[in-house]
Amino acid sequence: MTDTTKLYLPPAALAEKAHVSGMAAYDKLCAEAASDYEGYWSRLAREFVSWKKPFTQALNSSEAPFFKWFEDGTLNVSYNCLDKQVEAGLGDKVAIIFEADDGKVTRVTYRELLAKTCRMANVLKAEGVKKGDRVVIYMPMSVEGVVAMQACARIGATHSVVFGGFSAQSLRDRIEDAGAVMVITADEQQRGGKSLPLKAIVDEALGLGGCDSIKSVIVYQRTAGKINWTARDKWMHELTAAQAETCEPEWVGAEHPLFLLYTSGSTGKPKGVQHSTGGYLLHAALTTKWTFDLKPDDVFWCTADIGWVTGHTYIAYGPLALGGTEIVFEGVPTFPDAGRFWKMIQDHKVTIFYTAPTAIRSLIKAAESNEAVHPKKYNLSSLRILGSVGEPINPAAWEWYHQHVGGGRCPIVDTFWQTETGGHVITPLPGATPLVPGSCTLPFPGIMAAVVDETGKDVPNGQGGILVIKKPWPSMIRTIWGDAPRFKKSYYPEDFKGQYYLAGDGAIRDEKTGYFTITGRIDDVLNVSGHRMGTMEIESALVSCTDLVAEAAVVGRPDDTTGEAICAFVVLKRPRPTGDEAKAIAKQLRDWVGKEIGPIAKPKDIRFGDNLPKTRSGKIMRRLLRSVAKGEAVTQDTSTLENPAILEQLGQAY
Ligand code: PRX
């Protein structure tokens, strides 16, 4: 439970000028949405989005749960993010301040960003990419990465960004599932002073087979490091130089898929979450404005990677749709030292800073052991709003962030949302909501979030339950690419009579305030450093090491820095190893998982047993494994266990 005795009120000066000022304004918006739901969203869709052809109907539920919003309206996202700003006289305003890993800074105005986007859009067309084609983007954090996304949007191609830390195998799977026609990548990426391969991984992925749909690979030259070159590869700078810097936007229907983004579920392979154009853009712009209170003079910095949904909504689209100025950062928070974030806030006079609890926790540790990288050594007085995303923020980290980064004066917006929700769904508004550390507080106006039991019935405040959203909202997932039945089963299951969107998280509402606290996933999805991973995916990767592994089970355990850590229980095809041999095999298995999925999926603990704890009917006792992973005394009834002695073996982590 959250401690509601400790309320942090919005600073009066901030509240007074905020876009949503005070709780009365928040309540008024919620009341508007409650009394005329479609009217509320229509009003905002007209206010926040420029339509080529206006929509006449807000919501079409005739094929529920495949909801459609603003269906007969047409628009273009890139027009809304770029041309619109230039037409409004913001052509010379800085859109992106790019800071490279080595500290080099490049500023790009709206006019320049539009020209770059148009050139790239013309390249895509010249390469034969058509409206509705899928383009995979496997890029470092860069202006070119944002341009690639905007260029796809401009011609109506559907992008699918794959995080640069995913392996060749993961990249291949996504290319194949999406049926992509092109990959846009870079020669290498630069992180923490090191060059890491990208193009080489694309080559490897395409070499694995199943990617025949790919016709060309466009390569952004980032490091000029040595790479292999094939007939299908083309340099981005050569192609863009030959193209015009204007390109008529492709006006698409509001339901046209803007992007696919693969994310983990509790079963099977990652799923391609499909987002729309109109509804998504509306929520990206609206939440950027209300949750971050974005104003023309702000310098906004979201530290996420464009490979995750946060980088889509709050880097590639939201801030640009509002004509904001934002930072795009290539590097890592600990290079050249753990004061990098604080130095960048100081140098660029960042006013709104949005990051993940894992980053905060690791920077707390660094600051506590080295005064020189403590935020107090930097001038952070430009900051006015802080944000947190991706995982629960523990109250101690919240307090530190508030005091040492925000100087005790900046509200922290703890934003709860998911790849599937497109934008914030439960979050404080900085000029309105009194804050409670550890709580994401209240639904964004118009989002009908609730906590229910297994039958879909509301549970009283103070009692934990299942988080649902009772009405469809404009930026929600439309379907899972190529797998509509899985969409229905995952998000609108029959248990809830197909009525409510099931988030996959548990939640509890405070008895007095009704504030939401997220209690964690209720499925087999782990959240490690804010990265979402399915336990089944990691298990499949382990057992695919057929020379070594007979059986594997993966669970999460709490971790002070990463939130959750991956713990794998493994039965080998050879006698159970101990000591140095066990250490060596554990390393081999970690590297294997790194190659199969990506380094982020490497288990932190590997435990070997002669077999896994199973009930007599053969079911792996996962609850018991979770206790073992935590190092807790096993209190569960182990009488049904086939072989109780193995619990001792599993006690040792390598
Ligand atoms: O478990 C919740 C957690 O992250 C999950 C969504 O992960 P993903 O789709 O990768 O999107 C992350 C960025 C939006 C959720 O189901 N989560 C996200 N934000 C929070 C959170 N848990 C607690 N508090 C949050 N603010």
PDB file of C-alpha atoms and ligand atoms in Angstrom, residues 309-310 389-392 414-419 505 518 521 527 532, ligand 1:
ATOM      1  CA  VAL A 309       7.549   2.522 -27.251  1.00  0.00           C
ATOM      2  CA  THR A 310       8.649   5.367 -24.975  1.00  0.00           C
ATOM      3  CA  VAL A 389       8.435   5.221 -16.713  1.00  0.00           C
ATOM      4  CA  GLY A 390       8.667   1.533 -17.416  1.00  0.00           C
ATOM      5  CA  GLU A 391       8.596  -0.090 -13.998  1.00  0.00           C
ATOM      6  CA  PRO A 392       7.487   0.658 -10.472  1.00  0.00           C
ATOM      7  CA  ASP A 414       5.166   8.422 -12.481  1.00  0.00           C
ATOM      8  CA  THR A 415       3.612   7.418 -15.783  1.00  0.00           C
ATOM      9  CA  PHE A 416       2.052   3.980 -16.093  1.00  0.00           C
ATOM     10  CA  TRP A 417       1.494   2.717 -19.613  1.00  0.00           C
ATOM     11  CA  GLN A 418       2.484  -0.050 -22.022  1.00  0.00           C
ATOM     12  CA  THR A 419       3.538  -0.678 -25.607  1.00  0.00           C
ATOM     13  CA  ASP A 505      -0.760  -5.984 -14.457  1.00  0.00           C
ATOM     14  CA  ILE A 518       0.799  -1.103  -9.831  1.00  0.00           C
ATOM     15  CA  ARG A 521       2.616  -8.319 -13.924  1.00  0.00           C
ATOM     16  CA  ASN A 527      10.434  -6.418 -16.265  1.00  0.00           C
ATOM     17  CA  ARG A 532       9.889  -6.383 -20.969  1.00  0.00           C
TER      18      ARG A 532
HETATM   19  O1  PRX B   1       4.270  -3.882 -15.856  1.00  0.00           O
HETATM   20  C1  PRX B   1       4.046  -2.587 -16.352  1.00  0.00           C
HETATM   21  C2  PRX B   1       5.366  -1.859 -16.451  1.00  0.00           C
HETATM   22  O2  PRX B   1       5.826  -2.057 -17.771  1.00  0.00           O
HETATM   23  C3  PRX B   1       4.868  -2.821 -18.520  1.00  0.00           C
HETATM   24  C4  PRX B   1       4.814  -2.338 -19.942  1.00  0.00           C
HETATM   25  O3  PRX B   1       6.052  -2.546 -20.558  1.00  0.00           O
HETATM   26  P1  PRX B   1       6.314  -2.001 -22.019  1.00  0.00           P
HETATM   27  O4  PRX B   1       5.219  -2.411 -22.906  1.00  0.00           O
HETATM   28  O5  PRX B   1       7.688  -2.408 -22.377  1.00  0.00           O
HETATM   29  O6  PRX B   1       6.240  -0.435 -21.882  1.00  0.00           O
HETATM   30  C5  PRX B   1       7.129   0.229 -21.041  1.00  0.00           C
HETATM   31  C6  PRX B   1       7.052   1.706 -21.258  1.00  0.00           C
HETATM   32  C7  PRX B   1       5.703   2.282 -21.267  1.00  0.00           C
HETATM   33  C8  PRX B   1       3.576  -2.626 -17.785  1.00  0.00           C
HETATM   34  O7  PRX B   1       2.663  -3.657 -18.073  1.00  0.00           O
HETATM   35  N1  PRX B   1       5.240  -0.409 -16.196  1.00  0.00           N
HETATM   36  C9  PRX B   1       5.300   0.581 -17.098  1.00  0.00           C
HETATM   37  N2  PRX B   1       5.221   1.782 -16.494  1.00  0.00           N
HETATM   38  C10 PRX B   1       5.090   1.547 -15.177  1.00  0.00           C
HETATM   39  C11 PRX B   1       5.089   0.151 -14.981  1.00  0.00           C
HETATM   40  N3  PRX B   1       4.951  -0.397 -13.764  1.00  0.00           N
HETATM   41  C12 PRX B   1       4.811   0.430 -12.720  1.00  0.00           C
HETATM   42  N4  PRX B   1       4.807   1.782 -12.822  1.00  0.00           N
HETATM   43  C13 PRX B   1       4.952   2.384 -14.023  1.00  0.00           C
HETATM   44  N5  PRX B   1       4.965   3.705 -14.098  1.00  0.00           N
END
